[in-house]
PDB file of C-alpha atoms in Angstrom:
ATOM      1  CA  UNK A   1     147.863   9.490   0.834  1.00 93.00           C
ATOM      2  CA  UNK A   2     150.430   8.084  -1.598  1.00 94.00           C
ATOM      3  CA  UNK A   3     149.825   5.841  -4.429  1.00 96.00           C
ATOM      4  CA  UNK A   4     152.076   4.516  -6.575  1.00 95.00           C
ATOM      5  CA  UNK A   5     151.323   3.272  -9.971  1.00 96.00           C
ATOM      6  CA  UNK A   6     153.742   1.039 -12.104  1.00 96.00           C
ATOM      7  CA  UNK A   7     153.851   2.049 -16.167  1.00 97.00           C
ATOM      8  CA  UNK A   8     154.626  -0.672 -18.371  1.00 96.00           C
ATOM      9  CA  UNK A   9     155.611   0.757 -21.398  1.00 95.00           C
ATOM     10  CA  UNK A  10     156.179  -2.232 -23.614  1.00 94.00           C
ATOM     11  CA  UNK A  11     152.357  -3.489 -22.825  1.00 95.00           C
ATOM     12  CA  UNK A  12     151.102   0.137 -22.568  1.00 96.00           C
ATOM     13  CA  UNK A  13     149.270  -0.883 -19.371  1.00 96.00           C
ATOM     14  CA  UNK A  14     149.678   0.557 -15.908  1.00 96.00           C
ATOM     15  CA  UNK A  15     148.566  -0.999 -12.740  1.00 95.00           C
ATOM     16  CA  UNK A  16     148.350   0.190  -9.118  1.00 96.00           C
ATOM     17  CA  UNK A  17     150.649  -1.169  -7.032  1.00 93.00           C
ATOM     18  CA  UNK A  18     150.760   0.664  -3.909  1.00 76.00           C
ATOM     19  CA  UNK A  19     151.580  -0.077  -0.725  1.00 76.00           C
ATOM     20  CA  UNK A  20     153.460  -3.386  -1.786  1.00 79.00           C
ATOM     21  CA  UNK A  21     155.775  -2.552  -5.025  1.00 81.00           C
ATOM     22  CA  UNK A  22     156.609  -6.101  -6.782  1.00 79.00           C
ATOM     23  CA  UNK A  23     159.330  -7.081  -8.313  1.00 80.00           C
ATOM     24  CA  UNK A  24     159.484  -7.230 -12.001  1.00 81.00           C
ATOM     25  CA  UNK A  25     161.607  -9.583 -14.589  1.00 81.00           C
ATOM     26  CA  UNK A  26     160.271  -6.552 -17.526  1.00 88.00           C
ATOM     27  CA  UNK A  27     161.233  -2.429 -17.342  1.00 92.00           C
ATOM     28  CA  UNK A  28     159.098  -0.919 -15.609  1.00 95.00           C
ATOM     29  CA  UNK A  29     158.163   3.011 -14.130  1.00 96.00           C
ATOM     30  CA  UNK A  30     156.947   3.256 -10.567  1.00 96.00           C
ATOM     31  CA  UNK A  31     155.397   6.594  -9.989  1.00 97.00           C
ATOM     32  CA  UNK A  32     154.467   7.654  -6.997  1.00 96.00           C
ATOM     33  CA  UNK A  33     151.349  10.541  -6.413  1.00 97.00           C
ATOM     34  CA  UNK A  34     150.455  12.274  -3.159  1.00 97.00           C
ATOM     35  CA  UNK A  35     147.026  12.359  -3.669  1.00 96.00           C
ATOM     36  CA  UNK A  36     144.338  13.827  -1.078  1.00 95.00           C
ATOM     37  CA  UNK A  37     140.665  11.963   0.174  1.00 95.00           C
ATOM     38  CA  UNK A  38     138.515  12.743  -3.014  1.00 96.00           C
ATOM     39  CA  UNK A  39     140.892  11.882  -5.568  1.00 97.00           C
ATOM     40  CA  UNK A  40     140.956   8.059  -4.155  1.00 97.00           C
ATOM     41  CA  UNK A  41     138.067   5.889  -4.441  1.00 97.00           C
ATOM     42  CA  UNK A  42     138.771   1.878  -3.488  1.00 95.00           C
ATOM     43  CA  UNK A  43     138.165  -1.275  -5.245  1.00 93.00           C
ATOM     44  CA  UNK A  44     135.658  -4.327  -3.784  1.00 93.00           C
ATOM     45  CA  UNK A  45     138.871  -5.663  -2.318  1.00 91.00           C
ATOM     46  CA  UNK A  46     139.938  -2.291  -0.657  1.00 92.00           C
ATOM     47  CA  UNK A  47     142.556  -1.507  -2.702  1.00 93.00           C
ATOM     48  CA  UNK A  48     143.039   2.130  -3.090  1.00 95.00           C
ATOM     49  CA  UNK A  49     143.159   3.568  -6.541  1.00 96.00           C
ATOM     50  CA  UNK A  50     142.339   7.327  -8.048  1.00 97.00           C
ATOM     51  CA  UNK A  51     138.689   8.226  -8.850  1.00 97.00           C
ATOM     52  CA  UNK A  52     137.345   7.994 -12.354  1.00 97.00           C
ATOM     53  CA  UNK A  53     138.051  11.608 -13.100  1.00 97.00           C
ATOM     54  CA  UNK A  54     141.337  11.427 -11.922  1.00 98.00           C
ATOM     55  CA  UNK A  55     142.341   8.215 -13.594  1.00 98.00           C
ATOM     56  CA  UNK A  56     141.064   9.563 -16.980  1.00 98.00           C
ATOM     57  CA  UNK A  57     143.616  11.968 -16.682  1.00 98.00           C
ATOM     58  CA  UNK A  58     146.276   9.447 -15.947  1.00 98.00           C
ATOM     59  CA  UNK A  59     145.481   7.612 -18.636  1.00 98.00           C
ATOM     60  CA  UNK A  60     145.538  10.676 -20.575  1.00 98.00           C
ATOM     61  CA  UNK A  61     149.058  11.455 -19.590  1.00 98.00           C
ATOM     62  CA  UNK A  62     150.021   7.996 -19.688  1.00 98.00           C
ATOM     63  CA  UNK A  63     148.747   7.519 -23.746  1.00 98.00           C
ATOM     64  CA  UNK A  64     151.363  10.993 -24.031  1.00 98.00           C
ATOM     65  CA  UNK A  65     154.581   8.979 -21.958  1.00 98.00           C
ATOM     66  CA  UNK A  66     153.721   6.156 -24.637  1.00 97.00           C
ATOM     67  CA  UNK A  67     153.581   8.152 -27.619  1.00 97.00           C
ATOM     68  CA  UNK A  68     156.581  10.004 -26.830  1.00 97.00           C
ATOM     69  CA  UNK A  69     158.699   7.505 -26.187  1.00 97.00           C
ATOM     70  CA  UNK A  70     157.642   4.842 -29.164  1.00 96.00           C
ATOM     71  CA  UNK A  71     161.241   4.697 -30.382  1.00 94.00           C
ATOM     72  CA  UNK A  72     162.892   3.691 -27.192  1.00 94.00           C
ATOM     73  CA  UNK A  73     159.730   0.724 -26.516  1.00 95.00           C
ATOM     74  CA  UNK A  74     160.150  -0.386 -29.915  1.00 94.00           C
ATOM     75  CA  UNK A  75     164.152  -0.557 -28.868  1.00 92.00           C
ATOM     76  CA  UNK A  76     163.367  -2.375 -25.791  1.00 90.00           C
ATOM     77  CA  UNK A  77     160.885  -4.789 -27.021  1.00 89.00           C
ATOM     78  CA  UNK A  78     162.964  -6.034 -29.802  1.00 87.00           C
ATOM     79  CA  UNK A  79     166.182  -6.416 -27.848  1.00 83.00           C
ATOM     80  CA  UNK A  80     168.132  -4.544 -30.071  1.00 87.00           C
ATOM     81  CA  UNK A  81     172.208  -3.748 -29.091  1.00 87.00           C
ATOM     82  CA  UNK A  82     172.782  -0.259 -28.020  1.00 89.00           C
ATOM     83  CA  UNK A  83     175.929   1.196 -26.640  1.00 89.00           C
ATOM     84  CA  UNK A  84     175.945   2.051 -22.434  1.00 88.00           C
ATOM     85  CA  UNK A  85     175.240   5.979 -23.774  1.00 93.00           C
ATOM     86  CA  UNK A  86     172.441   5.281 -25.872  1.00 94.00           C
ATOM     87  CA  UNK A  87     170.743   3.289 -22.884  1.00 90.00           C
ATOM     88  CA  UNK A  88     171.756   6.051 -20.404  1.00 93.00           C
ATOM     89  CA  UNK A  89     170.598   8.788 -22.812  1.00 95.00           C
ATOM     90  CA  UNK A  90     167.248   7.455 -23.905  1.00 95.00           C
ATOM     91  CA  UNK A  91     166.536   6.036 -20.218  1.00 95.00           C
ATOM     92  CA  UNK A  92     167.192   9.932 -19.260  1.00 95.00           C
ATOM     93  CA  UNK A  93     164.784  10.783 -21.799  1.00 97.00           C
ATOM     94  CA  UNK A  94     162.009   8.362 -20.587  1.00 97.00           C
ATOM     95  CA  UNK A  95     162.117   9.666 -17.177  1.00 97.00           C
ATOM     96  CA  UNK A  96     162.210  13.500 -18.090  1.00 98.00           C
ATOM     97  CA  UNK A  97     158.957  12.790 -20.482  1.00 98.00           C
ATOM     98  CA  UNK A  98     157.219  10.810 -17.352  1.00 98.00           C
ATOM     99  CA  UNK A  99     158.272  13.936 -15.280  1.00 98.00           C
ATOM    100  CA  UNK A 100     157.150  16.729 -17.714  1.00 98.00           C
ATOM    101  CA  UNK A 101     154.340  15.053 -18.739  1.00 98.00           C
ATOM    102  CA  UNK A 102     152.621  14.136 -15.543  1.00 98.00           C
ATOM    103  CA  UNK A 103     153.285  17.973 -14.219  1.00 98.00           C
ATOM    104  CA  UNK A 104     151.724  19.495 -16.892  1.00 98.00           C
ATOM    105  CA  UNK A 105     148.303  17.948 -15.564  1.00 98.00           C
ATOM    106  CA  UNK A 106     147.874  20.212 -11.513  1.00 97.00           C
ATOM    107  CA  UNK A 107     145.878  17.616 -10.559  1.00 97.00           C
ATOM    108  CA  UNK A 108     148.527  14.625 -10.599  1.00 98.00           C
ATOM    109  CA  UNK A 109     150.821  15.424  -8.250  1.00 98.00           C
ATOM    110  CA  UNK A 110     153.717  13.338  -9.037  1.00 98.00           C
ATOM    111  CA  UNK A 111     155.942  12.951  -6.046  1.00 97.00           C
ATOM    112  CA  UNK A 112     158.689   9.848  -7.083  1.00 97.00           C
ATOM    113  CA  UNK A 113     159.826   8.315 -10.021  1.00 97.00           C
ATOM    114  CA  UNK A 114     161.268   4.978 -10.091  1.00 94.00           C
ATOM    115  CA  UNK A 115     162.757   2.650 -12.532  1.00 93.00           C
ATOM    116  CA  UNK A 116     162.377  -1.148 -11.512  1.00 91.00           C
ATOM    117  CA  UNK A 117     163.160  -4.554 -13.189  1.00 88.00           C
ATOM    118  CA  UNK A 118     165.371  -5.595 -16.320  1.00 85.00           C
ATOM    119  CA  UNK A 119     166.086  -1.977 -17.855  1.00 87.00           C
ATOM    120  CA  UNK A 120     169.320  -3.149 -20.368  1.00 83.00           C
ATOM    121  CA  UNK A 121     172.376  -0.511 -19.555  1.00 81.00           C
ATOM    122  CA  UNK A 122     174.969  -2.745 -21.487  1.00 77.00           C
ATOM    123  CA  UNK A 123     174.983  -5.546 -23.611  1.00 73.00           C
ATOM    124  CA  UNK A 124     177.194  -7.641 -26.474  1.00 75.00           C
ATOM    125  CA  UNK A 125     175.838  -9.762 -28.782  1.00 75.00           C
ATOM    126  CA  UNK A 126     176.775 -12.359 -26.574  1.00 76.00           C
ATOM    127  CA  UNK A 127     174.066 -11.185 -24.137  1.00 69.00           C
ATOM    128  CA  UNK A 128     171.816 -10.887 -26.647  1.00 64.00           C
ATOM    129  CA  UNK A 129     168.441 -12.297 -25.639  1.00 60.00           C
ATOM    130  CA  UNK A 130     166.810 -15.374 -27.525  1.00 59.00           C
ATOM    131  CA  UNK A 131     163.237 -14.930 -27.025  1.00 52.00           C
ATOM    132  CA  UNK A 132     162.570 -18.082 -28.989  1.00 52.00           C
ATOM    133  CA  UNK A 133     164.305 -20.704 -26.323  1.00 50.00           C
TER     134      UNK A 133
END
């Protein structure tokens, strides 16, 4: 079975999202798991999700993604100009630490990576975002 989970690194909160991925007006990670029978349990509304264990170690992995990656959230979340490389390069970075840190756990077997909604790739002050309005 796949399940995809969306990581939403400026809340630090992940959600399950699979089969229907939504779409998103903030940056967010879709990763996708192939995960077999007893690593899925279901909630009261059906909705499949991984077992306790199994989530634990998500969450795990998912407090190491955050950590990692503090000085590109705090980038993000405060809007701040950066040139088309800086994007690309720290963007590259994200997605190699969601890659290297989910394989280092065997029993997450990571299968896609995704990035979905407003990731900023270029921007002048003139596009600057004013939260306040």
């Amino acid at each position: 079975m796949k399940l995809t989970i969306s990581l939403d690194i400026l809340e630090e909160a992940f959600y399950y999202v699979s089969p229907m991925k939504p779409v998103s007006t903030v940056p967010l990670i879709y990763a996708t798991f192939l995960a077999e029978k007893g690593q899925v349990a279901y909630t009261t509304e059906n909705e499949a999700k991984f077992t306790r264990k199994i989530e634990r170690t998500f969450k795990t992995a998912f407090h190491e993604i955050v950590q990692a990656n503090q000085k590109y959230q705090e980038i993000l979340d405060q809007d701040k100009l950066l040139s088309l490389q800086e994007h690309s390069t720290l963007q590259g970075q994200l997605i190699n630490s969601v890659i290297d840190t989910i394989q280092k756990y065997p029993e997450l077997q990571l299968i896609r990576v995704e990035l979905t909604g407003s990731w900023p790739v270029y921007q002048t002050e003139a596009g600057h975002l004013d939260l306040s309005e």
